Short mmCIF file of C-alpha atoms in Angstrom, two decimals:
data_model
loop_
_atom_site.label_atom_id
_atom_site.label_comp_id
_atom_site.label_asym_id
_atom_site.label_seq_id
_atom_site.Cartn_x
_atom_site.Cartn_y
_atom_site.Cartn_z
CA MET R 1 16.79 2.70 6.60
CA ILE R 2 16.29 -0.10 9.11
CA GLY R 3 19.18 -0.66 11.10
CA PHE R 4 20.33 -4.14 9.61
CA ALA R 5 23.34 -5.76 8.43
CA ALA R 6 23.84 -5.11 5.19
CA PRO R 7 25.29 -8.04 2.37
CA GLY R 8 28.75 -7.26 1.56
CA LEU R 9 31.07 -9.30 -0.50
CA ALA R 10 34.63 -10.50 1.39
CA ALA R 11 33.07 -13.89 2.49
CA LEU R 12 33.64 -14.71 -1.68
CA ALA R 13 36.61 -16.73 -0.66
CA LEU R 14 34.64 -19.54 0.56
CA ALA R 15 33.41 -19.86 -2.84
CA GLY R 16 34.67 -22.94 -4.84
CA CYS R 17 35.63 -24.53 -2.14
CA SER R 18 34.84 -28.85 -1.69
CA PRO R 19 34.67 -31.01 1.34
CA SER R 20 36.88 -33.12 0.83
CA GLY R 21 39.55 -32.65 -1.37
CA GLY R 22 38.46 -36.77 -3.46
CA GLU R 23 35.39 -34.72 -4.18
CA ALA R 24 34.09 -32.39 -7.21
CA ALA R 25 34.19 -28.43 -6.65
CA PHE R 26 30.47 -27.29 -6.28
CA PRO R 27 28.56 -26.67 -7.53
CA SER R 28 28.91 -29.48 -10.14
CA ARG R 29 25.41 -29.12 -11.63
CA ALA R 30 22.35 -26.96 -11.73
CA ILE R 31 20.82 -25.34 -8.90
CA GLU R 32 17.12 -25.46 -7.50
CA ILE R 33 15.45 -23.42 -5.01
CA VAL R 34 12.90 -24.93 -4.11
CA SER R 35 9.51 -22.87 -2.83
CA TRP R 36 6.39 -23.62 -1.21
CA ALA R 37 4.64 -20.50 -1.64
CA THR R 38 1.87 -19.70 -4.06
CA PRO R 39 3.13 -18.43 -8.02
CA GLY R 40 3.64 -15.04 -7.78
CA GLY R 41 3.47 -13.81 -4.12
CA PRO R 42 5.89 -12.33 -2.73
CA THR R 43 7.55 -15.02 -1.87
CA ASP R 44 7.83 -16.98 -4.88
CA LEU R 45 9.16 -13.42 -6.09
CA LEU R 46 12.19 -13.24 -3.87
CA SER R 47 12.75 -17.02 -5.32
CA ARG R 48 12.79 -15.72 -9.11
CA ALA R 49 14.74 -12.45 -8.39
CA LEU R 50 17.61 -14.85 -6.46
CA ALA R 51 16.97 -17.34 -9.30
CA GLU R 52 18.29 -14.78 -11.28
CA ALA R 53 20.45 -13.16 -9.97
CA ALA R 54 22.56 -16.50 -9.01
CA PRO R 55 24.04 -17.98 -11.87
CA PRO R 56 27.27 -16.17 -11.83
CA HIS R 57 28.35 -16.79 -8.87
CA PHE R 58 27.15 -20.54 -8.52
CA ASP R 59 30.25 -20.30 -11.04
CA GLY R 60 27.39 -19.63 -14.15
CA ARG R 61 25.24 -23.31 -12.95
CA ARG R 62 21.36 -22.57 -14.17
CA VAL R 63 20.15 -21.53 -11.05
CA THR R 64 15.47 -22.66 -10.93
CA VAL R 65 12.70 -22.34 -8.80
CA MET R 66 10.49 -25.54 -8.12
CA THR R 67 7.16 -24.85 -6.94
CA ARG R 68 6.57 -27.74 -4.66
CA GLN R 69 2.55 -27.42 -2.81
CA GLY R 70 0.69 -28.46 -0.72
CA GLY R 71 0.07 -29.53 3.54
CA ALA R 72 0.95 -25.57 3.88
CA GLY R 73 4.93 -26.25 3.52
CA ALA R 74 4.98 -29.39 4.67
CA ALA R 75 5.66 -30.84 0.58
CA GLY R 76 8.61 -28.79 -0.24
CA MET R 77 10.44 -29.18 2.90
CA GLN R 78 9.83 -33.01 3.24
CA TYR R 79 10.89 -33.08 -0.55
CA LEU R 80 14.19 -30.48 0.37
CA GLN R 81 14.44 -32.89 3.87
CA GLY R 82 14.87 -36.25 1.44
CA ARG R 83 18.27 -33.94 -0.09
CA GLU R 84 20.18 -34.91 2.89
CA GLY R 85 23.47 -33.22 2.67
CA ASP R 86 23.01 -31.72 -0.72
CA PRO R 87 23.53 -28.39 -1.28
CA HIS R 88 22.52 -28.38 -5.00
CA VAL R 89 18.88 -27.82 -3.09
CA LEU R 90 17.61 -24.89 -1.58
CA GLY R 91 15.37 -23.53 0.06
CA VAL R 92 12.90 -20.59 1.12
CA PHE R 93 11.84 -20.00 4.11
CA THR R 94 10.06 -17.37 5.94
CA ALA R 95 8.17 -16.08 8.58
CA SER R 96 4.49 -18.08 7.84
CA GLY R 97 6.98 -21.46 8.14
CA THR R 98 7.66 -20.57 11.50
CA VAL R 99 3.78 -19.73 11.92
CA ASN R 100 3.18 -23.26 11.03
CA MET R 101 5.38 -24.72 12.84
CA ALA R 102 3.94 -23.49 16.14
CA THR R 103 1.02 -24.67 15.45
CA GLY R 104 1.79 -27.80 14.74
CA ARG R 105 0.66 -27.95 11.12
CA ILE R 106 3.51 -29.11 8.84
CA PRO R 107 5.63 -32.81 11.23
CA PHE R 108 8.82 -30.08 10.93
CA SER R 109 11.44 -27.96 13.05
CA PRO R 110 14.27 -25.35 12.02
CA GLY R 111 16.33 -28.18 13.34
CA ASP R 112 15.01 -30.40 10.12
CA PHE R 113 17.14 -27.57 7.70
CA THR R 114 20.47 -26.44 7.97
CA PRO R 115 20.07 -22.08 8.40
CA ILE R 116 21.72 -19.85 5.26
CA LEU R 117 21.13 -16.38 5.25
CA ARG R 118 17.81 -14.39 6.01
CA ILE R 119 18.16 -11.92 3.11
CA GLN R 120 14.49 -9.44 3.84
CA ILE R 121 12.44 -8.39 6.16
CA ASP R 122 8.86 -6.88 5.57
CA PRO R 123 7.46 -4.66 8.22
CA PHE R 124 4.13 -5.25 9.37
CA LEU R 125 1.58 -1.65 8.87
CA VAL R 126 -2.19 -0.84 9.90
CA ALA R 127 -3.72 1.15 7.38
CA VAL R 128 -6.92 2.89 6.69
CA ARG R 129 -8.97 4.61 3.71
CA ASP R 130 -8.36 7.40 3.93
CA ASP R 131 -11.77 9.65 4.88
CA SER R 132 -11.49 7.43 8.59
CA PRO R 133 -11.71 8.71 12.13
CA PHE R 134 -8.94 7.27 12.88
CA HIS R 135 -5.59 8.71 12.43
CA THR R 136 -2.34 7.22 15.06
CA LEU R 137 -2.32 3.52 16.43
CA GLY R 138 -4.39 4.86 19.54
CA ASP R 139 -7.34 6.43 17.42
CA LEU R 140 -7.38 3.44 16.57
CA PHE R 141 -7.16 1.46 19.91
CA GLU R 142 -8.85 3.92 21.87
CA ALA R 143 -12.33 2.93 20.09
CA ALA R 144 -11.54 -0.87 20.28
CA HIS R 145 -11.31 0.09 24.34
CA ALA R 146 -14.87 2.10 24.20
CA ARG R 147 -16.16 -0.23 22.25
CA PRO R 148 -15.92 -3.68 22.85
CA GLY R 149 -16.54 -6.15 19.31
CA GLU R 150 -17.05 -3.06 16.79
CA VAL R 151 -13.61 -2.51 15.63
CA SER R 152 -12.71 -5.00 12.89
CA VAL R 153 -9.21 -4.82 11.09
CA SER R 154 -8.76 -7.56 8.24
CA GLY R 155 -5.18 -9.60 7.09
CA PHE R 156 -4.29 -12.62 5.38
CA GLY R 157 -5.11 -15.57 7.69
CA ALA R 158 -6.72 -17.03 10.61
CA ALA R 159 -3.97 -18.46 12.91
CA SER R 160 -1.11 -16.45 10.33
CA ALA R 161 2.87 -14.59 10.61
CA HIS R 162 -0.06 -11.11 10.08
CA PHE R 163 -2.62 -12.65 12.33
CA LEU R 164 0.05 -13.57 15.11
CA GLY R 165 2.12 -10.11 14.20
CA PHE R 166 -1.66 -8.02 15.31
CA ALA R 167 -2.32 -10.30 17.76
CA ARG R 168 1.42 -9.14 19.33
CA LEU R 169 0.72 -5.33 19.12
CA ARG R 170 -2.96 -5.61 20.28
CA ALA R 171 -1.47 -7.14 23.06
CA ALA R 172 0.38 -3.90 23.73
CA ALA R 173 -2.52 -2.15 23.73
CA GLY R 174 -4.08 -3.38 26.64
CA ASP R 175 -5.62 -6.29 24.62
CA PRO R 176 -9.20 -4.27 23.28
CA ASP R 177 -12.04 -6.63 21.43
CA VAL R 178 -11.18 -5.91 17.70
CA ARG R 179 -12.10 -8.24 15.58
CA TRP R 180 -9.81 -10.17 12.96
CA ILE R 181 -12.27 -10.63 9.91
CA ALA R 182 -9.25 -13.51 8.30
CA TYR R 183 -9.07 -12.94 4.18
CA GLU R 184 -6.74 -16.03 1.69
CA GLY R 185 -5.38 -13.52 -0.03
CA SER R 186 -2.97 -9.58 2.08
CA ALA R 187 -5.08 -7.80 -0.82
CA ASP R 188 -8.36 -9.03 -0.12
CA ALA R 189 -8.14 -7.85 3.26
CA VAL R 190 -6.90 -4.20 1.94
CA VAL R 191 -9.79 -4.41 0.01
CA ALA R 192 -11.72 -5.25 2.70
CA ALA R 193 -10.89 -2.11 4.16
CA LEU R 194 -11.33 0.07 1.44
CA GLY R 195 -14.59 -0.84 0.19
CA GLY R 196 -15.53 0.30 4.26
CA HIS R 197 -16.10 -3.60 5.97
CA THR R 198 -13.55 -3.59 7.77
CA ASP R 199 -12.00 -1.31 9.78
CA ALA R 200 -8.06 -0.98 9.07
CA ALA R 201 -5.92 -3.37 6.97
CA HIS R 202 -3.05 -5.14 9.35
CA THR R 203 0.06 -6.05 6.21
CA ASN R 204 2.63 -5.03 4.70
CA TYR R 205 3.64 -1.94 2.32
CA ASN R 206 3.57 -3.91 -1.03
CA ILE R 207 0.05 -4.58 -0.88
CA VAL R 208 -0.97 -1.30 -0.05
CA ARG R 209 1.32 1.08 -2.01
CA GLU R 210 -0.07 1.87 -5.10
CA HIS R 211 -3.77 2.42 -2.93
CA LEU R 212 -2.21 5.20 -1.11
CA ARG R 213 -0.57 7.01 -4.17
CA ALA R 214 -3.60 7.44 -5.12
CA GLY R 215 -4.09 9.08 -1.33
CA THR R 216 -7.33 6.24 -1.15
CA MET R 217 -5.02 4.70 1.77
CA ARG R 218 -3.61 5.82 4.80
CA VAL R 219 -0.95 4.57 7.80
CA LEU R 220 -1.28 4.52 10.80
CA GLY R 221 1.60 2.64 12.11
CA VAL R 222 4.23 0.61 10.81
CA ALA R 223 6.52 -1.44 12.75
CA LEU R 224 9.92 -0.46 11.56
CA PRO R 225 10.85 2.09 9.23
CA VAL R 226 9.85 2.20 5.37
CA GLU R 227 11.72 4.60 3.45
CA ALA R 228 9.12 5.16 1.68
CA LEU R 229 7.07 5.74 4.53
CA PRO R 230 8.71 8.49 6.05
CA ASP R 231 6.28 10.60 8.11
CA THR R 232 4.69 7.69 10.11
CA PRO R 233 5.78 7.41 13.36
CA SER R 234 6.47 3.42 13.90
CA TYR R 235 4.89 0.95 16.57
CA ALA R 236 7.75 1.78 19.38
CA GLU R 237 7.49 6.14 18.88
CA GLN R 238 3.47 5.96 18.53
CA GLY R 239 4.21 3.68 22.20
CA TYR R 240 3.79 -0.39 21.37
CA ASP R 241 8.11 -1.79 22.31
CA LEU R 242 8.06 -4.34 19.35
CA THR R 243 9.03 -5.21 15.90
CA PRO R 244 6.37 -7.39 14.42
CA VAL R 245 7.66 -8.27 10.05
CA HIS R 246 7.63 -10.94 8.13
CA TRP R 247 10.77 -12.03 6.90
CA ARG R 248 12.88 -14.76 3.99
CA GLY R 249 15.61 -16.08 3.47
CA VAL R 250 17.13 -19.04 2.48
CA VAL R 251 17.59 -22.39 4.15
CA GLY R 252 19.63 -26.24 2.89
CA PRO R 253 18.65 -29.48 3.68
CA PRO R 254 19.55 -31.15 7.11
CA GLY R 255 23.38 -33.04 7.64
CA LEU R 256 24.72 -30.17 4.92
CA ASP R 257 28.70 -29.68 5.02
CA PRO R 258 29.76 -26.32 7.27
CA ALA R 259 32.29 -25.70 4.30
CA LEU R 260 29.70 -25.79 2.15
CA ARG R 261 27.70 -23.65 3.73
CA ALA R 262 30.04 -21.26 4.01
CA ASP R 263 30.57 -21.63 1.04
CA LEU R 264 26.86 -21.16 -0.73
CA ARG R 265 26.22 -17.85 1.75
CA ALA R 266 28.87 -16.67 0.23
CA ARG R 267 28.06 -16.86 -2.60
CA LEU R 268 24.47 -15.72 -2.35
CA MET R 269 24.75 -12.97 -0.05
CA ALA R 270 26.73 -11.87 -3.43
CA ALA R 271 23.92 -12.78 -5.38
CA ILE R 272 21.74 -10.23 -3.00
CA GLU R 273 24.29 -7.69 -4.51
CA ASP R 274 22.89 -8.37 -7.81
CA PRO R 275 22.90 -4.54 -9.23
CA GLY R 276 19.31 -6.32 -10.73
CA PHE R 277 18.26 -8.45 -7.63
CA ARG R 278 18.79 -4.72 -5.67
CA GLU R 279 16.55 -2.96 -8.24
CA TYR R 280 13.67 -5.77 -7.09
CA MET R 281 14.64 -4.96 -3.57
CA GLU R 282 14.15 -1.34 -3.70
CA ARG R 283 10.74 -2.02 -6.25
CA ALA R 284 10.03 -4.03 -3.83
CA ALA R 285 10.08 -1.60 -0.37
CA LEU R 286 11.45 -4.11 1.42
CA GLU R 287 14.82 -4.32 3.83
CA TYR R 288 18.36 -6.38 3.86
CA ALA R 289 18.52 -8.58 7.16
CA THR R 290 21.15 -10.69 6.67
CA MET R 291 22.71 -11.37 9.85
CA ALA R 292 25.80 -12.15 12.22
CA ASP R 293 26.19 -15.22 10.56
CA ALA R 294 24.32 -18.29 9.51
CA ASP R 295 24.13 -19.56 13.15
CA ALA R 296 21.97 -16.72 13.95
CA PHE R 297 19.51 -17.19 11.44
CA GLY R 298 18.68 -20.18 13.16
CA VAL R 299 18.41 -19.68 16.47
CA TRP R 300 16.44 -16.66 15.24
CA MET R 301 14.34 -19.02 13.74
CA GLU R 302 13.83 -21.14 16.16
CA GLU R 303 13.00 -18.42 18.39
CA GLU R 304 9.93 -17.04 15.85
CA VAL R 305 8.78 -21.03 16.66
CA ALA R 306 8.50 -19.96 20.50
CA THR R 307 6.96 -16.86 20.43
CA SER R 308 4.87 -18.01 17.89
CA ARG R 309 3.84 -20.99 20.25
CA ASP R 310 3.55 -18.22 23.19
CA MET R 311 1.31 -16.04 22.09
CA LEU R 312 -1.17 -19.07 19.70
CA ARG R 313 -1.51 -20.38 23.32
CA ARG R 314 -1.83 -17.17 25.22
CA LEU R 315 -4.70 -16.84 22.79
CA GLY R 316 -6.48 -20.52 23.08
CA ILE R 317 -5.59 -21.26 19.96
CA LEU R 318 -2.84 -24.01 20.82
CA ASP R 319 -3.30 -26.19 24.51
CA GLU R 320 -1.10 -25.33 27.08
#
């Protein structure tokens, strides 16, 4: 298990507070969870798992998922930003959002929203076909050093969290010339590696799980230990001191009252302890990563934007 703070119930003492004595106690109506992700994808599944687990912890209020796609997440973020101060509208935020902020694809920054709770992390990994000659990350990168431009790795997106995660790993290996082959979906990237079109795939456990069970693929290394892969060495154990992960959490609109933010965090912490939500986390092989408090999550997002921007500049994708 990864050593991040686990959720707890103590903060529930804050539940039911209102911003001032003259206002109705929260919640006073249904809760909206805004998702700007593809329906059926990991972020959408998180949104729906939260919506299912949350009602008992929001005084029985209905919790719905509103999908607002478009503009690399900008449509959903714009909607959330327009609900300033409203605790009944939340957004599921991910590593992809901070990467899109770093690239300038979207006109927002983490400070445009109210951080509430980072929920989960999904460590990156490198997987190969079972008959691959590579058995460690070192094997892969040694081949890339020896044959510049001939080794290829498939993954999601041309300038995505997946791409930057692998770029960081490649930098730690001495910047061998590895070709990144971008696909529109992580599953397609894994199929490419499985079919021999690329030498490896950089992805997450969920995407390769069935191939691992079938014995058609194996994992060379994982960013952080995953319970389902007890015999797979981490990046650090193979000499690469970094831990790139995909992460997901919940933010609120700007201008959220501090007391309401604390109340929301407490209610969400209780919701993610719900047995149904825990079952979803276990089924998806995801790790809880709630952090110390909401402010720590806000700092994390700012650092993620800065780290992504630095790597994009280093790669020549962004101007100095």
